[in-house]
Coordinates of C-alpha atoms in Angstrom, one line a residue:
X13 CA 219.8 -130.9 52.3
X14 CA 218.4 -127.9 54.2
X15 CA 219.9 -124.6 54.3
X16 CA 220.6 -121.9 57.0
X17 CA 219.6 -118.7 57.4
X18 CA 222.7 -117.0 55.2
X19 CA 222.1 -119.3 52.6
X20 CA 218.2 -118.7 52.1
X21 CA 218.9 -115.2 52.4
X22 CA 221.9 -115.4 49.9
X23 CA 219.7 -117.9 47.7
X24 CA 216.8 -115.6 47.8
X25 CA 218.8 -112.5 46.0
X26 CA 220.3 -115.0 43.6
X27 CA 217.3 -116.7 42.1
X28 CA 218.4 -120.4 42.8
X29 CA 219.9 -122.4 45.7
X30 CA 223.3 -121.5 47.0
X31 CA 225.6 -123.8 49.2
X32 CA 229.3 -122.5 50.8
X33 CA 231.8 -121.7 49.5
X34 CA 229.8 -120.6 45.7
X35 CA 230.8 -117.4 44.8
X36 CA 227.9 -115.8 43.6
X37 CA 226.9 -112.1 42.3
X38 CA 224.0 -110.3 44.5
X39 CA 222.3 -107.4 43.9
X40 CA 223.0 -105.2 46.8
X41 CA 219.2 -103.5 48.9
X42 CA 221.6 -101.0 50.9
X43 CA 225.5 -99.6 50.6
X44 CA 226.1 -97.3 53.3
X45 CA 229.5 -95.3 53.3
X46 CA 230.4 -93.6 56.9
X47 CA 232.1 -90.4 56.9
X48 CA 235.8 -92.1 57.6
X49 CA 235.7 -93.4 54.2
X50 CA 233.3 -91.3 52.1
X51 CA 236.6 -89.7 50.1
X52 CA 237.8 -92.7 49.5
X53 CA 235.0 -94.5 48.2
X54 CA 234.0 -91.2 46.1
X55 CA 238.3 -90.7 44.3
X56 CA 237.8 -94.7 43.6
X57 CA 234.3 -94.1 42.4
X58 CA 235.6 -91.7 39.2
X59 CA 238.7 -93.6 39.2
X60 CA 236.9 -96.5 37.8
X61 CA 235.3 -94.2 35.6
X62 CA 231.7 -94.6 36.4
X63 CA 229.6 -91.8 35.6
X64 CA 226.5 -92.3 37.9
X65 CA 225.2 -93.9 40.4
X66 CA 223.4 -97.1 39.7
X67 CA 221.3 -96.9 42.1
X68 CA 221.0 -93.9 43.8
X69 CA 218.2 -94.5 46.8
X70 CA 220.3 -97.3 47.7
X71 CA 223.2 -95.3 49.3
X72 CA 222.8 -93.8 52.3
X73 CA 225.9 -91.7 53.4
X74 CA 226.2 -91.3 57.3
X75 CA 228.3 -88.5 59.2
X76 CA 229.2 -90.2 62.7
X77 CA 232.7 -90.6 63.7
X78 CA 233.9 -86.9 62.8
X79 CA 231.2 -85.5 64.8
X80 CA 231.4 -82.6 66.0
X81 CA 234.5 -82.0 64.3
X82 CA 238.1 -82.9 66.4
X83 CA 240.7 -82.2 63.6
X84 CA 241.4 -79.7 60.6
X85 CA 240.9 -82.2 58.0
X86 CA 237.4 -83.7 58.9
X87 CA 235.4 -80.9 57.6
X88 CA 236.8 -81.7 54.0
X89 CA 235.0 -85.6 54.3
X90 CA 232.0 -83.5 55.1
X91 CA 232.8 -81.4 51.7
X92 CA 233.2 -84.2 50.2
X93 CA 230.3 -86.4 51.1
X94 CA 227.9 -83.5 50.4
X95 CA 229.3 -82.7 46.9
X96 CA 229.0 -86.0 45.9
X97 CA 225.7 -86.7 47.1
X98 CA 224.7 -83.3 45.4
X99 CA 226.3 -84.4 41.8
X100 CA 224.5 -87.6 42.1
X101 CA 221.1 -87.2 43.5
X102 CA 221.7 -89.1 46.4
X103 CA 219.2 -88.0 48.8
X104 CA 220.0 -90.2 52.0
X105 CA 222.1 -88.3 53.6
X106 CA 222.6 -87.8 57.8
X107 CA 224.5 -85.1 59.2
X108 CA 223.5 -85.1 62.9
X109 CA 221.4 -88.0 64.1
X110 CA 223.6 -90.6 65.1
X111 CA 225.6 -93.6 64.7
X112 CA 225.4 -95.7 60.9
X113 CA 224.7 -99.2 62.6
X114 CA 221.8 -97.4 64.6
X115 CA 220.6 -95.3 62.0
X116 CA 220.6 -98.2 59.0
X117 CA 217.5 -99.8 61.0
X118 CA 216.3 -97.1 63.3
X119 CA 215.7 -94.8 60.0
X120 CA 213.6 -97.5 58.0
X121 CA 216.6 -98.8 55.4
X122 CA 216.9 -102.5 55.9
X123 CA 214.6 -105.0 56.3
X124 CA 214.7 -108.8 57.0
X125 CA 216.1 -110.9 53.9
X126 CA 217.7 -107.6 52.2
X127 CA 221.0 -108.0 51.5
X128 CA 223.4 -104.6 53.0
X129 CA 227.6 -103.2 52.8
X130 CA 229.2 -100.6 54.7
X131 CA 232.5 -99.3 54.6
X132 CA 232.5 -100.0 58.7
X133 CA 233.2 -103.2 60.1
X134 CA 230.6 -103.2 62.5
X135 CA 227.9 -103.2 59.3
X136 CA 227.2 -106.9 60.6
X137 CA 224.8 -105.3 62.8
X138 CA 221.9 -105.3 60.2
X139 CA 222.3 -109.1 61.1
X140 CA 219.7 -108.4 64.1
X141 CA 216.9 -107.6 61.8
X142 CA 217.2 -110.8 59.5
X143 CA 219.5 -109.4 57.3
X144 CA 222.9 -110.1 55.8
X145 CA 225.3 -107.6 56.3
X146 CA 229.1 -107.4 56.1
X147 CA 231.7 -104.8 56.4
X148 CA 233.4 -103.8 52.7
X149 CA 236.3 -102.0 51.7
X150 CA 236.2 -98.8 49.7
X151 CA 237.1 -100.2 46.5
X152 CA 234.1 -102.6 46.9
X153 CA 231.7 -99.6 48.0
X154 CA 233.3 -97.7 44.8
X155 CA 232.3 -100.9 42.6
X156 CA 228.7 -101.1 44.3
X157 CA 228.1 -97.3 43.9
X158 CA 229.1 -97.9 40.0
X159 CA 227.1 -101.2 39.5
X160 CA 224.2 -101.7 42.1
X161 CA 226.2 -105.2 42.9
X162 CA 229.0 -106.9 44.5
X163 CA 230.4 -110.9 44.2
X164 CA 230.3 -112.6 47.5
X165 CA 231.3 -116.2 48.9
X166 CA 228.8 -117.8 50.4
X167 CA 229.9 -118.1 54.3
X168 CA 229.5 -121.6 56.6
X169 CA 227.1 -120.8 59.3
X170 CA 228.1 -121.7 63.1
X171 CA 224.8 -122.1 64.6
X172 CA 224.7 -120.8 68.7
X173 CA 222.1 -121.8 70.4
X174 CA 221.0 -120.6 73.8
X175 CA 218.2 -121.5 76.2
X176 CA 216.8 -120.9 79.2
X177 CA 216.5 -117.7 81.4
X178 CA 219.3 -115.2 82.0
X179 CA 220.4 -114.1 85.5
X180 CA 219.1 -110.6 86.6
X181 CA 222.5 -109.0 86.5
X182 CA 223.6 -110.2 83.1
X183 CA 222.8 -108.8 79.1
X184 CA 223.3 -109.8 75.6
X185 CA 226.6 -107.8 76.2
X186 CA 228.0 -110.5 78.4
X187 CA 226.7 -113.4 76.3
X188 CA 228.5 -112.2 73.2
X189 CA 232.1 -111.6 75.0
X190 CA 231.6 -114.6 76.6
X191 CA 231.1 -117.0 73.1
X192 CA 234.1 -114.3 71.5
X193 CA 236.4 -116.1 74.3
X194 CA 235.3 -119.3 73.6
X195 CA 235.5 -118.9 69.8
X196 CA 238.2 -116.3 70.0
X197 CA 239.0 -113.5 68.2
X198 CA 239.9 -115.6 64.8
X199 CA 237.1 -118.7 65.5
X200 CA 234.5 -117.5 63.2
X201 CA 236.9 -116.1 60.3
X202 CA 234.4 -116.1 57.2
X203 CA 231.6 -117.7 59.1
X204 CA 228.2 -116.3 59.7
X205 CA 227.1 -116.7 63.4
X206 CA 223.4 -117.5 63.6
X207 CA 221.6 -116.8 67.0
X208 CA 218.9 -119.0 68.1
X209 CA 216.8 -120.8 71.3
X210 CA 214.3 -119.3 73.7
X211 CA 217.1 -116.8 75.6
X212 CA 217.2 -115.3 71.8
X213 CA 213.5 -115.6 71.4
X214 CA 213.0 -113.5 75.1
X215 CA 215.1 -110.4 73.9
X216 CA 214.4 -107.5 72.6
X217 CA 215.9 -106.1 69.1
X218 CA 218.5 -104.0 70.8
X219 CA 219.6 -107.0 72.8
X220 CA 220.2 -108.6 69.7
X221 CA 221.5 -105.7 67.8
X222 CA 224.4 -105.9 70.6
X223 CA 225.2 -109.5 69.6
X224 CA 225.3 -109.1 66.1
X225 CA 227.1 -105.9 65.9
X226 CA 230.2 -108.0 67.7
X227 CA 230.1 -111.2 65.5
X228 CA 233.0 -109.7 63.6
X229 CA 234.9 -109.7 66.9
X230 CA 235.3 -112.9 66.2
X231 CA 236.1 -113.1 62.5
X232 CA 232.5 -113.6 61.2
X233 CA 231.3 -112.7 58.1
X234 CA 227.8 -111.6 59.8
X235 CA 225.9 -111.9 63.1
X236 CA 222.3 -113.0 62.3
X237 CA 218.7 -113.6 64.0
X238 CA 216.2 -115.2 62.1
X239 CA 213.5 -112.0 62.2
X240 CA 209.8 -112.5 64.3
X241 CA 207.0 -110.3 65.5
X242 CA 209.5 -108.4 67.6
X243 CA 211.6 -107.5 64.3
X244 CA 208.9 -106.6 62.1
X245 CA 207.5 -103.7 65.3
X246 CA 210.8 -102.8 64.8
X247 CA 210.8 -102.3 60.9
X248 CA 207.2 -101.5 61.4
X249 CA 206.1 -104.3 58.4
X250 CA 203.7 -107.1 58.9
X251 CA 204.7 -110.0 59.7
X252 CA 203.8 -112.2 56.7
X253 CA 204.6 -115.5 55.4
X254 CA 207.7 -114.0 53.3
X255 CA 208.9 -113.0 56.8
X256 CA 207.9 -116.0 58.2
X257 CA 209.9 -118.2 55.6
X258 CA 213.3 -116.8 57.1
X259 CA 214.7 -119.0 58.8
X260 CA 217.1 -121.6 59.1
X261 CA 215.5 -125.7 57.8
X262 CA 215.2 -128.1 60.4
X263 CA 217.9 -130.5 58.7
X264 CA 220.4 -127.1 57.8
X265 CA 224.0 -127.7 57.7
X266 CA 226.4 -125.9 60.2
X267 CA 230.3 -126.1 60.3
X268 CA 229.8 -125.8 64.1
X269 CA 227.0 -125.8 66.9
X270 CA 227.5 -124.0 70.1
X271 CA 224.9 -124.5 73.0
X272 CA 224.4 -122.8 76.3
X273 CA 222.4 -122.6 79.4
X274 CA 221.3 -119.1 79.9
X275 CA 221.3 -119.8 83.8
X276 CA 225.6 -120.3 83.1
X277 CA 226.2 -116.8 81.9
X278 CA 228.0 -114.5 84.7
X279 CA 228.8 -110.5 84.2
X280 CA 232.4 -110.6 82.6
X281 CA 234.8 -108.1 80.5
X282 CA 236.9 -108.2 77.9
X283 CA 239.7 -107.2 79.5
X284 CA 243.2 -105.2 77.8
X285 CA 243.7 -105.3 75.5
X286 CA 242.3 -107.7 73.2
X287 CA 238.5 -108.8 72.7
X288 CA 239.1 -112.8 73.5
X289 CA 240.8 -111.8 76.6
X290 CA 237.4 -112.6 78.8
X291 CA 237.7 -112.8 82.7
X292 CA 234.3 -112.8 85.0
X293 CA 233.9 -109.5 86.6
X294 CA 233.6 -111.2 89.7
X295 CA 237.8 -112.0 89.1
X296 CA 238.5 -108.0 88.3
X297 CA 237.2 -106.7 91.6
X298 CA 239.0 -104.0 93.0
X299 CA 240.6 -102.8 89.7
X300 CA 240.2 -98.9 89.8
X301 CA 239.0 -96.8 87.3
X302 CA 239.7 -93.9 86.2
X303 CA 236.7 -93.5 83.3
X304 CA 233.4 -95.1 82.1
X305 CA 231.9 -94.8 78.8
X306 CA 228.7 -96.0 77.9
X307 CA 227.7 -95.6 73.6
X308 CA 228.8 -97.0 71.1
X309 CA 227.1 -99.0 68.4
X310 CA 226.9 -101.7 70.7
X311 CA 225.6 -100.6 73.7
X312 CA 224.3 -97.3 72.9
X313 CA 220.4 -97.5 72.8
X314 CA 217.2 -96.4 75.3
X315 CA 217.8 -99.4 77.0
X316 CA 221.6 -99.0 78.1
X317 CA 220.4 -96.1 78.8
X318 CA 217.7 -96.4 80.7
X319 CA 219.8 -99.7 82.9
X320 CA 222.0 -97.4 83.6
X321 CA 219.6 -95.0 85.5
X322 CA 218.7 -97.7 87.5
X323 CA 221.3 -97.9 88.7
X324 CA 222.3 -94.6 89.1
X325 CA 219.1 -93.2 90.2
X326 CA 219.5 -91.3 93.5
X327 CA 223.2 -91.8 93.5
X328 CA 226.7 -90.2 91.8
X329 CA 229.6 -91.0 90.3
X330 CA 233.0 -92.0 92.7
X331 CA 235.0 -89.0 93.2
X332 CA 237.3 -88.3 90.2
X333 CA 235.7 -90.9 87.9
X334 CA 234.3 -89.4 84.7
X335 CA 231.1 -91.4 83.2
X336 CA 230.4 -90.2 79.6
X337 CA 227.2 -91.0 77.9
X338 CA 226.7 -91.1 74.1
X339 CA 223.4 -91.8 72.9
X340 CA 223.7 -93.9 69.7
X341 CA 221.1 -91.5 68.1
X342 CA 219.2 -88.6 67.9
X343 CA 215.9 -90.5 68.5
X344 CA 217.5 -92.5 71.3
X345 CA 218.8 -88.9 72.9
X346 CA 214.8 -87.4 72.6
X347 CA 212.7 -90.6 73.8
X348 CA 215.8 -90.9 77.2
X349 CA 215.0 -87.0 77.7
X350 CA 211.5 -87.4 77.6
X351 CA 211.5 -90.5 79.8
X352 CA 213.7 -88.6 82.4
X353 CA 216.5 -91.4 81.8
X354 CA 219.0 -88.1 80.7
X355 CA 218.1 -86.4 83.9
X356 CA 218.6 -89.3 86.0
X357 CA 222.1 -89.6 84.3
X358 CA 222.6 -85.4 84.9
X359 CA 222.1 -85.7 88.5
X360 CA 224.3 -88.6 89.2
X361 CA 226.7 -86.5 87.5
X362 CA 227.7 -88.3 84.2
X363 CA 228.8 -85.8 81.1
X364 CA 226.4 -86.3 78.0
X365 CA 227.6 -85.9 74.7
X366 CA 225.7 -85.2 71.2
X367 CA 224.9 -88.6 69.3
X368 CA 227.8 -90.0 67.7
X369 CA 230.8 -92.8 68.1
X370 CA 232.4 -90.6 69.9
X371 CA 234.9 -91.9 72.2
X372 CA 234.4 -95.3 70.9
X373 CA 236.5 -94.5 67.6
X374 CA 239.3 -92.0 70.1
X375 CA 237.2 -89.0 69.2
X376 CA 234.4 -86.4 70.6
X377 CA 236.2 -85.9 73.6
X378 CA 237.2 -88.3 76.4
X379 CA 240.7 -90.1 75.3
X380 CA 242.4 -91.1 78.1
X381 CA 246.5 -91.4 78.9
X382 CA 249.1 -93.4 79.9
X383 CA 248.0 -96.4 82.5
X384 CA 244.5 -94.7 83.1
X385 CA 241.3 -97.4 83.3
X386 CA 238.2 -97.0 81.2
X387 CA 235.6 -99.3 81.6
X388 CA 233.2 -99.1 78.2
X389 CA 230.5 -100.9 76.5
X390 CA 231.6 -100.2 73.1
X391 CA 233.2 -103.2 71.4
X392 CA 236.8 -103.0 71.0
X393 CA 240.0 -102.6 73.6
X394 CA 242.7 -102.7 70.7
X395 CA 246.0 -100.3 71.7
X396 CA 245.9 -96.9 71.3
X397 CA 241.6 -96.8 70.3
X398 CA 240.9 -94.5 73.4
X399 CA 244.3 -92.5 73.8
X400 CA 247.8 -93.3 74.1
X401 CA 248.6 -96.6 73.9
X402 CA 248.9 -97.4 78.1
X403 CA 245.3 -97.0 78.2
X404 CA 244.1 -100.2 79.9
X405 CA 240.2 -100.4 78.3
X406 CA 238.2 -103.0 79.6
X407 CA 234.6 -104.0 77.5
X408 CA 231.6 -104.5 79.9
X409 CA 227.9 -104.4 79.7
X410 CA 225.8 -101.3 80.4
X411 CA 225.4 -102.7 84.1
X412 CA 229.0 -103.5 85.1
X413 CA 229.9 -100.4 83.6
X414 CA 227.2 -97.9 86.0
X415 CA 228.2 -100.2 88.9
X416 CA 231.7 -99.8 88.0
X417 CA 231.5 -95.4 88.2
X418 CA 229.8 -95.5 91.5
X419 CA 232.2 -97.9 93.3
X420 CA 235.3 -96.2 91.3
X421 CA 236.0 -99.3 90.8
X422 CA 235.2 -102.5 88.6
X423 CA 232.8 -104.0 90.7
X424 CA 230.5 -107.2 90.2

């Protein structure tokens, strides 16, 4: 019996072939802690009564969503962070640069086949790379920190396969929503999605960063691509036969296979205020907005970016619309400023923040209030995430969203 990507992966760290549902110990290649949960993870860390860190150039700690600073108390996560990272030699350490999903590939950490935890849900993002990555809580961080391991179950794989070439006006952004509706939000519970075909093959490792970075939307476990020569640019590593060997056998397994026609995908949203709630954008015409935000760990890179100023280039926002722009790092920030992209945005008259989650997460500035519209490509429209909890947020790609904040209005 052949074995998908998870499981080689999985099987790999073990030493010996792994099937789901086997509850099996790993060693853990990467832990990164965020700066929401940093105290946390640190007060269960000497409540467990470890005395170092077993593996020290492992952990990487990330400041990201209390940047700059929006209430009294984040400074003291900050304090925190930095004391423990002093008091256990823990030299990975980002203040300023950017997001944690960006920086965790961007920066050189993981690779394809290593095996990563974060104390942020969205940690299935690593997935894009070719590795497997999950979300943990801070108890589990504080066991990792303490041990250099972590038990796991082995997750069934549903296997989506898409092929063919994607219209002009549509992204990996509307290709994800679009399989969260038909899965929905609780479809993939404990699964691992595993992207393949030629539409997969085509894009580029942001496009797929943007797909696995929202497999949890829908319950998975992880959101993974087998890696290629694309991925290893990326991770700047050859591309060898190790590399070569991951991916999923011919005769693997799946709980589920979901296949698609590129050529079917249309521009659509995920529309208040749940993630599942999918409508073409061609159905939401006319729906005015008051806000558009584009960043995020989803859709935060040079290439939102730079779609964007296509779009925008030569134009401006609709009277009384606010567009802010959060590059998802500092790196991202420097290349769009030195490629004129941040200009292009400037002139069109969109605000641009420091690198960060910003607004994503209801901080760095921009919450909205009661019954205003935001149209943003970050990857959740719960209640209450961007302001009060009347805030209508709708989920769109990169393009909807700069069509959406010249028009004033969602437009397709």
């Amino acid at each position: 019996m052949g074995h998908t990507l998870v499981e080689k992966i999985i099987g790999n760290k073990v030493g010996h072939e792994v099937k789901p549902g086997d509850i099996v110990t790993v060693p853990v290649d990467w832990c990164m802690i965020d700066d929401i949960m940093v105290p946390f993870a640190v007060q269960k860390f000497e409540e467990m009564g470890f005395s170092k860190v077993a593996k020290p150039d492992s952990v990487v700690l990330i400041y990201d969503h209390f940047l700059p600073a929006t209430q009294v108390d984040d400074s003291r996560h900050f304090r925190v962070g930095d004391e423990f990272a002093e008091k256990y030699g823990i030299k990975n350490v980002h203040r300023t640069d950017g997001i944690c999903h960006q920086l965790m590939t961007e920066a050189g950490y993981v690779k394809p086949g290593d095996i990563a935890f974060g104390t942020d849900s969205h940690t299935v993002t690593y997935g894009c790379v070719g590795a497997f990555s999950t979300g943990i809580g801070y108890t589990e961080m504080a066991g990792i920190l303490g041990t250099g391991e972590l038990w796991i179950k082995v997750p069934e794989t549903i296997k989506v396969e898409i092929d063919g070439t994607l219209p002009g006006n549509v992204t990996s952004k509307d290709i994800i929503l679009r399989i969260i509706g038909d899965l929905t939000a609780s479809g993939a519970t404990y699964q691992s999605l595993e992207f393949t075909g030629s539409t997969v093959e085509a894009m580029s490792v942001a496009s797929r960063m943007t797909m696995s970075n929202m497999a949890v939307e829908a319950g998975a476990k992880c959101g993974i691509f087998a890696p290629d020569e694309k991925t290893c640019d990326y991770c700047k590593i050859p591309y060898d036969d190790s590399i070569k060997a991951l991916k999923a056998d011919d005769d693997a397994i799946y709980s589920k296979v979901l296949r698609y026609r590129a050529e079917d995908f249309v521009p659509v949203c995920a529309c208040p205020s749940l993630v599942d709630n999918i409508k073409p954008v061609s159905e939401l015409k006319g729906v005015k907005v008051n806000q558009v935000f584009l960043g995020s760990c989803t859709n935060g890179r040079l290439e939102d970016l730079r779609t964007a100023a296509a779009i925008l280039k030569g134009k401006h926002v609709a009277p009384f619309v606010k567009m802010i722009v959060t590059p998802a790092s500092r790196k991202i920030y420097r290349e769009a400023l030195h490629d004129g992209t941040i200009e292009i945005l400037n002139d069109a008259g969109c605000i641009i923040t420091t690198p960060g989650c910003g607004l994503c997460c209801g901080r760095g500035g921009g919450i909205l209030s009661d019954d205003e519209v935001v149209v943003a490509t970050n990857n959740r429209n719960f209640l209450g995430r961007m302001g009060t909890s009347k805030v209508k947020i709708y989920l769109a790609s990169p393009v909807t969203a700069a069509k959406s904040a010249i028009a004033g209005e969602i437009v397709n």
